[in-house]
Amino acid sequence: MDISQIKAEVVTPEVGIHVGEASAPVKVMSFVNLRCPFCREWNEKSQDVLTEYIQAGKIELIIKPFDKEKESLQRGNVTHRYLNYSKPVETRETINKIYSTQDEWGSLSLSEVATYMETKLGLTEQDNKAASEKIIAEANAANVVFVPTVIVGEHIFDEHISPEELRALLDGELAK
């Protein structure tokens, strides 16, 4: 991932699904698409470390579901409509369910993905249009192209980070 064009300073914690305390000293801002297998990898690898730091009040995770035009990711755009921004802890669990069933719904038609979210996962479509538009505008302004793109302070990375490296990075940010 070429991060040289990304303007991290443009990305703010304002819009997204906020998991953890707003007063947490470190913000982890994560642009993801729920159809992306690399986003699923990032989610799986980072889950335990992020949960530990969220529960300790050290970080706030801001998940930014990023609707993409790429045909293979449009199914993820459909799933984003089923995320409840007002219930972040529950929605993080929903995201885990969506990722874990990605192989089942990932090749369905767009309308079939919506039906799957409702009938198989028991989700209800939310009105996320305004948030989605803000996330797209923010990503475009910051030159964020690829998912996942994760920003922590001045650090920008993708799924190629081990739990140990993530822990070291977070500890470094907390020490500032």
PDB file of N, CA, C and O in Angstrom, residues 5 14-15 17 33 37 46 64 72 75-76 81-83 90 102 104 111 115 125 130-131 134 137 153 156 167 169 173:
ATOM      1  N   GLN A   5       0.632   9.322  -0.437  1.00  0.00           N
ATOM      2  CA  GLN A   5      -0.353  10.306  -0.892  1.00  0.00           C
ATOM      3  C   GLN A   5      -1.472  10.560   0.129  1.00  0.00           C
ATOM      4  O   GLN A   5      -2.282  11.465  -0.043  1.00  0.00           O
ATOM      5  N   GLU A  14     -14.602  12.332  13.826  1.00  0.00           N
ATOM      6  CA  GLU A  14     -15.988  12.799  13.838  1.00  0.00           C
ATOM      7  C   GLU A  14     -16.995  11.751  13.362  1.00  0.00           C
ATOM      8  O   GLU A  14     -17.943  11.431  14.073  1.00  0.00           O
ATOM      9  N   VAL A  15     -16.795  11.206  12.171  1.00  0.00           N
ATOM     10  CA  VAL A  15     -17.798  10.303  11.606  1.00  0.00           C
ATOM     11  C   VAL A  15     -17.300   8.862  11.594  1.00  0.00           C
ATOM     12  O   VAL A  15     -16.139   8.603  11.305  1.00  0.00           O
ATOM     13  N   ILE A  17     -18.322   4.624  13.359  1.00  0.00           N
ATOM     14  CA  ILE A  17     -18.894   3.861  14.469  1.00  0.00           C
ATOM     15  C   ILE A  17     -17.878   3.937  15.603  1.00  0.00           C
ATOM     16  O   ILE A  17     -16.763   3.432  15.483  1.00  0.00           O
ATOM     17  N   ASN A  33     -14.197  -2.018   4.218  1.00  0.00           N
ATOM     18  CA  ASN A  33     -15.361  -2.438   3.444  1.00  0.00           C
ATOM     19  C   ASN A  33     -15.600  -3.886   3.849  1.00  0.00           C
ATOM     20  O   ASN A  33     -14.676  -4.706   3.798  1.00  0.00           O
ATOM     21  N   PRO A  37     -11.665  -9.077   1.799  1.00  0.00           N
ATOM     22  CA  PRO A  37     -11.028 -10.132   2.596  1.00  0.00           C
ATOM     23  C   PRO A  37      -9.845  -9.623   3.419  1.00  0.00           C
ATOM     24  O   PRO A  37      -9.547 -10.165   4.482  1.00  0.00           O
ATOM     25  N   SER A  46      -6.500  -7.921  14.682  1.00  0.00           N
ATOM     26  CA  SER A  46      -6.440  -6.804  15.630  1.00  0.00           C
ATOM     27  C   SER A  46      -7.458  -6.904  16.764  1.00  0.00           C
ATOM     28  O   SER A  46      -7.352  -6.184  17.757  1.00  0.00           O
ATOM     29  N   LYS A  64     -14.886   3.163  10.027  1.00  0.00           N
ATOM     30  CA  LYS A  64     -15.431   3.968   8.946  1.00  0.00           C
ATOM     31  C   LYS A  64     -15.785   3.053   7.772  1.00  0.00           C
ATOM     32  O   LYS A  64     -14.922   2.769   6.938  1.00  0.00           O
ATOM     33  N   SER A  72     -16.457  -5.750  -7.030  1.00  0.00           N
ATOM     34  CA  SER A  72     -16.342  -6.823  -6.045  1.00  0.00           C
ATOM     35  C   SER A  72     -16.610  -6.348  -4.614  1.00  0.00           C
ATOM     36  O   SER A  72     -16.893  -7.168  -3.741  1.00  0.00           O
ATOM     37  N   ARG A  75     -20.950  -5.363  -2.709  1.00  0.00           N
ATOM     38  CA  ARG A  75     -21.729  -6.165  -1.762  1.00  0.00           C
ATOM     39  C   ARG A  75     -21.465  -5.690  -0.337  1.00  0.00           C
ATOM     40  O   ARG A  75     -22.358  -5.696   0.508  1.00  0.00           O
ATOM     41  N   GLY A  76     -20.244  -5.270  -0.091  1.00  0.00           N
ATOM     42  CA  GLY A  76     -19.917  -4.684   1.210  1.00  0.00           C
ATOM     43  C   GLY A  76     -20.683  -3.404   1.451  1.00  0.00           C
ATOM     44  O   GLY A  76     -21.130  -3.132   2.569  1.00  0.00           O
ATOM     45  N   ARG A  81     -25.219  -0.736   5.109  1.00  0.00           N
ATOM     46  CA  ARG A  81     -26.542  -0.156   5.386  1.00  0.00           C
ATOM     47  C   ARG A  81     -27.196  -0.808   6.599  1.00  0.00           C
ATOM     48  O   ARG A  81     -28.189  -0.303   7.118  1.00  0.00           O
ATOM     49  N   TYR A  82     -26.652  -1.921   7.069  1.00  0.00           N
ATOM     50  CA  TYR A  82     -27.237  -2.660   8.187  1.00  0.00           C
ATOM     51  C   TYR A  82     -26.483  -2.440   9.500  1.00  0.00           C
ATOM     52  O   TYR A  82     -26.755  -3.106  10.494  1.00  0.00           O
ATOM     53  N   LEU A  83     -25.547  -1.502   9.516  1.00  0.00           N
ATOM     54  CA  LEU A  83     -24.773  -1.218  10.719  1.00  0.00           C
ATOM     55  C   LEU A  83     -25.428  -0.095  11.512  1.00  0.00           C
ATOM     56  O   LEU A  83     -25.732   0.957  10.963  1.00  0.00           O
ATOM     57  N   GLU A  90     -22.597  -3.417  20.111  1.00  0.00           N
ATOM     58  CA  GLU A  90     -23.411  -4.408  19.408  1.00  0.00           C
ATOM     59  C   GLU A  90     -23.033  -4.454  17.923  1.00  0.00           C
ATOM     60  O   GLU A  90     -22.942  -5.530  17.324  1.00  0.00           O
ATOM     61  N   GLN A 102     -18.845 -13.913   5.291  1.00  0.00           N
ATOM     62  CA  GLN A 102     -18.468 -13.285   4.013  1.00  0.00           C
ATOM     63  C   GLN A 102     -18.449 -14.278   2.849  1.00  0.00           C
ATOM     64  O   GLN A 102     -18.878 -13.949   1.748  1.00  0.00           O
ATOM     65  N   GLU A 104     -20.291 -16.800   2.440  1.00  0.00           N
ATOM     66  CA  GLU A 104     -21.655 -17.209   2.096  1.00  0.00           C
ATOM     67  C   GLU A 104     -22.372 -16.158   1.247  1.00  0.00           C
ATOM     68  O   GLU A 104     -23.079 -16.494   0.302  1.00  0.00           O
ATOM     69  N   SER A 111     -29.190  -7.441  -4.273  1.00  0.00           N
ATOM     70  CA  SER A 111     -30.474  -7.612  -3.586  1.00  0.00           C
ATOM     71  C   SER A 111     -30.464  -8.864  -2.716  1.00  0.00           C
ATOM     72  O   SER A 111     -31.062  -8.890  -1.635  1.00  0.00           O
ATOM     73  N   THR A 115     -31.169  -9.334   1.386  1.00  0.00           N
ATOM     74  CA  THR A 115     -32.046 -10.378   1.916  1.00  0.00           C
ATOM     75  C   THR A 115     -31.297 -11.242   2.919  1.00  0.00           C
ATOM     76  O   THR A 115     -31.835 -11.589   3.977  1.00  0.00           O
ATOM     77  N   GLU A 125     -32.226  -2.746   8.129  1.00  0.00           N
ATOM     78  CA  GLU A 125     -31.553  -1.660   7.412  1.00  0.00           C
ATOM     79  C   GLU A 125     -31.663  -0.363   8.204  1.00  0.00           C
ATOM     80  O   GLU A 125     -32.708  -0.044   8.762  1.00  0.00           O
ATOM     81  N   ALA A 130     -26.243   9.615   5.263  1.00  0.00           N
ATOM     82  CA  ALA A 130     -25.476  10.834   5.551  1.00  0.00           C
ATOM     83  C   ALA A 130     -24.070  10.482   6.051  1.00  0.00           C
ATOM     84  O   ALA A 130     -23.081  11.079   5.613  1.00  0.00           O
ATOM     85  N   ALA A 131     -23.982   9.511   6.958  1.00  0.00           N
ATOM     86  CA  ALA A 131     -22.666   9.096   7.473  1.00  0.00           C
ATOM     87  C   ALA A 131     -21.822   8.509   6.351  1.00  0.00           C
ATOM     88  O   ALA A 131     -20.628   8.809   6.244  1.00  0.00           O
ATOM     89  N   LYS A 134     -20.396  11.232   4.215  1.00  0.00           N
ATOM     90  CA  LYS A 134     -19.310  11.940   4.912  1.00  0.00           C
ATOM     91  C   LYS A 134     -18.023  11.108   4.893  1.00  0.00           C
ATOM     92  O   LYS A 134     -16.933  11.650   4.720  1.00  0.00           O
ATOM     93  N   ALA A 137     -16.544  11.288   1.411  1.00  0.00           N
ATOM     94  CA  ALA A 137     -15.945  12.613   1.193  1.00  0.00           C
ATOM     95  C   ALA A 137     -14.629  12.744   1.964  1.00  0.00           C
ATOM     96  O   ALA A 137     -13.633  13.263   1.432  1.00  0.00           O
ATOM     97  N   GLY A 153      -2.636   8.305  14.928  1.00  0.00           N
ATOM     98  CA  GLY A 153      -1.695   9.425  14.975  1.00  0.00           C
ATOM     99  C   GLY A 153      -1.141   9.675  13.589  1.00  0.00           C
ATOM    100  O   GLY A 153      -1.894   9.857  12.633  1.00  0.00           O
ATOM    101  N   ILE A 156       0.115   5.198   9.400  1.00  0.00           N
ATOM    102  CA  ILE A 156      -0.879   4.736   8.431  1.00  0.00           C
ATOM    103  C   ILE A 156      -0.467   3.325   8.023  1.00  0.00           C
ATOM    104  O   ILE A 156       0.685   3.095   7.653  1.00  0.00           O
ATOM    105  N   ARG A 167       0.295  -3.559  19.158  1.00  0.00           N
ATOM    106  CA  ARG A 167       0.439  -3.253  20.579  1.00  0.00           C
ATOM    107  C   ARG A 167       1.580  -2.244  20.798  1.00  0.00           C
ATOM    108  O   ARG A 167       1.425  -1.272  21.526  1.00  0.00           O
ATOM    109  N   LEU A 169       2.808  -0.103  18.628  1.00  0.00           N
ATOM    110  CA  LEU A 169       2.412   1.185  18.058  1.00  0.00           C
ATOM    111  C   LEU A 169       1.469   1.923  19.011  1.00  0.00           C
ATOM    112  O   LEU A 169       1.660   3.123  19.278  1.00  0.00           O
ATOM    113  N   GLU A 173       2.080   5.487  21.004  1.00  0.00           N
ATOM    114  CA  GLU A 173       1.175   6.650  20.951  1.00  0.00           C
ATOM    115  C   GLU A 173       0.710   7.058  22.346  1.00  0.00           C
ATOM    116  O   GLU A 173       0.589   8.244  22.632  1.00  0.00           O
TER     117      GLU A 173
END
